[in-house]
Coordinates of C-alpha atoms in Angstrom, one line a residue:
X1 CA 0.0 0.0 0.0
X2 CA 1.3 3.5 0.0
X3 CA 3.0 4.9 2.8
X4 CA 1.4 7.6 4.9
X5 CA 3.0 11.3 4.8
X6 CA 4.3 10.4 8.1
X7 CA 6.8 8.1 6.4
X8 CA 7.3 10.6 3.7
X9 CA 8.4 13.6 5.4
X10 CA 12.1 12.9 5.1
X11 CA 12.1 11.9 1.7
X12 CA 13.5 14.1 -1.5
X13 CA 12.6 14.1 -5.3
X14 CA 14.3 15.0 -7.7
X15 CA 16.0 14.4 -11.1
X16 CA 19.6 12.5 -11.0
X17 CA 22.2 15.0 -10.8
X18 CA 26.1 14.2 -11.8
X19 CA 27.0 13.3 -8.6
X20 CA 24.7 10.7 -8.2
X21 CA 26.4 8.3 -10.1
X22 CA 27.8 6.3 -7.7
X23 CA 25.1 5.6 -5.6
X24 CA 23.0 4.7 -9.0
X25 CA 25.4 2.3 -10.2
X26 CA 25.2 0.7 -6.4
X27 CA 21.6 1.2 -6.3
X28 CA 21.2 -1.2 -9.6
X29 CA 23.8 -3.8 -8.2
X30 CA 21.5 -4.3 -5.5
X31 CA 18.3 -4.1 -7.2
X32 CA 18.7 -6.1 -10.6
X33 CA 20.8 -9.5 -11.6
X34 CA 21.2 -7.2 -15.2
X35 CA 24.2 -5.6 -15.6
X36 CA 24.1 -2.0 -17.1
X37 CA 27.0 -0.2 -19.5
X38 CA 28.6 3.2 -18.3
X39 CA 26.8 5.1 -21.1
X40 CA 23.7 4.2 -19.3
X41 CA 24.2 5.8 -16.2
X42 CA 26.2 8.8 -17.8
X43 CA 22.9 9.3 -19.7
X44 CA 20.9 8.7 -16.7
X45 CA 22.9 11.8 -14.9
X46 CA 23.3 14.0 -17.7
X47 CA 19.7 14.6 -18.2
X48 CA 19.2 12.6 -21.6
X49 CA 16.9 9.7 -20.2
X50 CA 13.9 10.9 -17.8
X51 CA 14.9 10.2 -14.2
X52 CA 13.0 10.9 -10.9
X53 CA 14.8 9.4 -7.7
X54 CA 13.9 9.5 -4.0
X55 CA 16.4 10.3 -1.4
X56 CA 16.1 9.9 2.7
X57 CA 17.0 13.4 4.1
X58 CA 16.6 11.9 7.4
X59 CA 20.1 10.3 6.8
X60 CA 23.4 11.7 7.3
X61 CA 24.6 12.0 4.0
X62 CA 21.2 11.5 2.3
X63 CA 20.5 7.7 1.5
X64 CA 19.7 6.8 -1.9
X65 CA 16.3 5.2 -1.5
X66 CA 15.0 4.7 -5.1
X67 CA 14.7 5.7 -8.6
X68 CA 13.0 5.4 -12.0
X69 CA 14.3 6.1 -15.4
X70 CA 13.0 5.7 -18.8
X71 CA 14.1 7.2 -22.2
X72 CA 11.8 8.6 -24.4
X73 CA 11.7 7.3 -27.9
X74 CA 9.7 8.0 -31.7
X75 CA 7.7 5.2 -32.1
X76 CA 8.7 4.5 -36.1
X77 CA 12.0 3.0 -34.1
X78 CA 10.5 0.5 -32.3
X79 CA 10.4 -3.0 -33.8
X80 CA 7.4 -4.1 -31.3
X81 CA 5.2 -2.4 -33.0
X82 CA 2.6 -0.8 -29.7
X83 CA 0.9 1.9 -31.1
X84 CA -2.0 2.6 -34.2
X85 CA -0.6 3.0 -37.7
X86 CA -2.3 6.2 -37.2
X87 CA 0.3 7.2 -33.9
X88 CA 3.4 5.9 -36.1
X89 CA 5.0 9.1 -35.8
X90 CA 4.5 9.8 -32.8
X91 CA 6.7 9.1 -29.1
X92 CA 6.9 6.3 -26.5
X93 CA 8.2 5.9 -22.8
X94 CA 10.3 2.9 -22.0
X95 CA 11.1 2.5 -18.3
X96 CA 14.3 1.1 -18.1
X97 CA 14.7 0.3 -14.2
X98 CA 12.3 1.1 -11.4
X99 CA 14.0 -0.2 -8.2
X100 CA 13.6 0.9 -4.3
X101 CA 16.9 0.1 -2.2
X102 CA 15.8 -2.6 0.7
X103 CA 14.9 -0.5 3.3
X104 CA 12.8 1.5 1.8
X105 CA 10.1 -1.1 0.3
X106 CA 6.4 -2.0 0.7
X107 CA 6.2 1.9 1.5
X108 CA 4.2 2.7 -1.3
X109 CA 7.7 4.6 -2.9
X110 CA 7.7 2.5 -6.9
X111 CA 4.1 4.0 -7.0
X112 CA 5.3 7.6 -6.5
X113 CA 8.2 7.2 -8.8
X114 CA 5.9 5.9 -11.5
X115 CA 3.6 8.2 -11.2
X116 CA 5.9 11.3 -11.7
X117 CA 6.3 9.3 -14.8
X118 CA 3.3 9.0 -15.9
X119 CA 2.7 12.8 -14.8
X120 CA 5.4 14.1 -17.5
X121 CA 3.6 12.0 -20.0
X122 CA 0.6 13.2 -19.4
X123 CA 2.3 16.9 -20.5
X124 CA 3.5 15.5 -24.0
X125 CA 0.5 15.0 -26.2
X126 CA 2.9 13.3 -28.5
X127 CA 3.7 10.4 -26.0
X128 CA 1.3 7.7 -26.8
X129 CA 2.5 4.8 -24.8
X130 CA 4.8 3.8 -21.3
X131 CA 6.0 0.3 -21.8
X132 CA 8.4 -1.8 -20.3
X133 CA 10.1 -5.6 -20.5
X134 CA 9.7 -7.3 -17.0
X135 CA 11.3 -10.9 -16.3
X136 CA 8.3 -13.2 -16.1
X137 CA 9.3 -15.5 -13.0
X138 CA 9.0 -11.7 -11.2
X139 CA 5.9 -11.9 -9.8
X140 CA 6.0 -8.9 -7.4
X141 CA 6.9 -6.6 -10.6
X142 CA 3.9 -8.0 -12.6
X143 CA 1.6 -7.7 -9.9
X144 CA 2.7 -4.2 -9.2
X145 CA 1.8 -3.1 -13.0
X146 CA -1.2 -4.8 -13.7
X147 CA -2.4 -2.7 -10.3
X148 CA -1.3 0.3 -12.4
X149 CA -3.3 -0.4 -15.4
X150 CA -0.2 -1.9 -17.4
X151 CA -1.9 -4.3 -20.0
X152 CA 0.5 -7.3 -20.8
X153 CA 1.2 -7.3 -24.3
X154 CA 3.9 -9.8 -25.7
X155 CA 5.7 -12.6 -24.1
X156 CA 9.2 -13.1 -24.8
X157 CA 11.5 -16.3 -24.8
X158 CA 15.3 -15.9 -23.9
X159 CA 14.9 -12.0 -23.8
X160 CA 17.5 -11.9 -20.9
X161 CA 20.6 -13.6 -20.3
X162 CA 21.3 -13.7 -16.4
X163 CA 24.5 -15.3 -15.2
X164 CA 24.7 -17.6 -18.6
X165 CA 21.0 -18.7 -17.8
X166 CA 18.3 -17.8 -20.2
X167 CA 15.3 -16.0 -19.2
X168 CA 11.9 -14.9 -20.5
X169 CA 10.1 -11.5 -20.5
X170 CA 6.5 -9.9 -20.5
X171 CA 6.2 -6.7 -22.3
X172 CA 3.9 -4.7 -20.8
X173 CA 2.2 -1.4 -22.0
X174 CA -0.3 1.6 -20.6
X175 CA -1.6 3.8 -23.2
X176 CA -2.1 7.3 -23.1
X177 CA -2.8 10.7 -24.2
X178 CA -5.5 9.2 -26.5
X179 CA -2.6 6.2 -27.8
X180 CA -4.1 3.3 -29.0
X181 CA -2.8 -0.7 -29.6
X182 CA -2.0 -2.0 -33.1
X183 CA -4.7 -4.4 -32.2
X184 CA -7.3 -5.6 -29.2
X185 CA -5.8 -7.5 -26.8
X186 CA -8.3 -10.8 -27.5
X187 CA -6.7 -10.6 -30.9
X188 CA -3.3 -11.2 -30.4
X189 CA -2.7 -14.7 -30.2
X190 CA -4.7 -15.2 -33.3
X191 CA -2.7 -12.7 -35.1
X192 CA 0.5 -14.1 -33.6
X193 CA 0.0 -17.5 -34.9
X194 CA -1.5 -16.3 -38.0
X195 CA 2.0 -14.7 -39.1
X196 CA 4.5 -16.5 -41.3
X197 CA 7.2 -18.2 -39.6
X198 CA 10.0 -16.3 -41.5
X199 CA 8.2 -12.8 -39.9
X200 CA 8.0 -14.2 -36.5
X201 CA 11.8 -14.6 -36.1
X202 CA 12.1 -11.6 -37.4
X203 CA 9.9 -10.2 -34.9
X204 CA 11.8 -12.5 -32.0
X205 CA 15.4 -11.4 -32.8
X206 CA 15.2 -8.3 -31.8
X207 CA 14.9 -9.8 -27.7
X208 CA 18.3 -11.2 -28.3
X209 CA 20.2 -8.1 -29.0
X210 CA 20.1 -7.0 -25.4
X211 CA 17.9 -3.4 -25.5
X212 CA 17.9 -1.7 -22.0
X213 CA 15.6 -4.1 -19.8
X214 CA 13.3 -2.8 -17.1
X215 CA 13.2 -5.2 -13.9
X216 CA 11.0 -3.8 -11.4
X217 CA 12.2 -4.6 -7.5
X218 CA 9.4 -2.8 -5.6

């Protein structure tokens, strides 16, 4: 549930600033088995992916407690195709990681992060669409974005690799500013066995090239 503003008083938000890199590169060691390159976090800092992060102020220096970030990008470069043909031109979210450190959990704080998301999309009229890959054995994650009106999508075989072990992934997607799906959502399997087999792995490859993957620890 979320927390009451009695647990909140102490807590910052704010954007990622240059000098949080360190405790963001800790912060995703201890939240997700995926390993993440050095351009990811310099782009996190610098202001060219979308970040909002929590920070205890009660602490002594202030404790990292959390944060969410997610790059924006035109839609006519995603392979899975989410949106309308009539939205091709138009933007999407992808939230890369969502993680709260361990003390800081079942508070309610991946449901504030999210929704300062969700509250800067709501200012672009040309974001159609957050979406996000989430491993499917994580159960919490799922749980936590069906209850925010994330509509599962795809499923994905081998989309991660996680100490030599291959994993699957959900894609999920919310749609918004008037964005709509390619298709209803009772339609997909149809139309997913209906495709010819040389499409399909061409629709399947891209989950092996290793895109930013979004694991949510809440």
């Amino acid at each position: 549930g979320m927390a009451g503003p009695q647990d909140l008083t102490s807590l910052e938000f704010r954007s990622l600033q240059a000098d949080d890199i360190t405790a963001l590169e800790e912060l995703h060691i201890e939240c997700f088995p995926v390993r993440y390159e050095a351009k990811f976090f310099q782009d996190s800092v610098s202001g060219k992916n979308f970040s909002v992060a929590v920070f205890d102020k009660g602490q002594d220096p202030p404790r990292f407690a959390g944060v969410l970030i997610a790059q924006m990008q035109s839609s006519a470069n995603i392979e899975d195709k989410l949106l309308d043909f009539s939205f091709s031109s138009r933007k999407l979210a992808y939230i890369c990681t969502l993680g709260v450190s361990n003390g800081y959990r079942s508070q309610g704080l991946a449901s504030v992060l999210l929704s300062k998301l969700l509250d800067h999309v709501r200012t672009d009229s040309s974001c159609k669409a957050v979406y996000l890959h989430v491993l499917d054995s994580n159960n919490v994650a799922i749980r936590f974005y069906e209850r925010n009106n994330f509509q599962r999508h795809k499923y994905l075989e081998n989309f991660y690799v996680i100490d030599g072990k291959k994993c699957h992934a959900y894609l999920y997607a919310l749609y918004m500013n008037g964005g709509k799906p390619p298709w209803t959502f009772r339609g997909v399997l149809s139309w997913w066995t209906s495709l010819p087999r040389n499409l399909l792995s061409g629709l399947v490859s891209w989950g092996k090239r290793s895109p930013p993957q979004s694991i949510c620890q809440v």
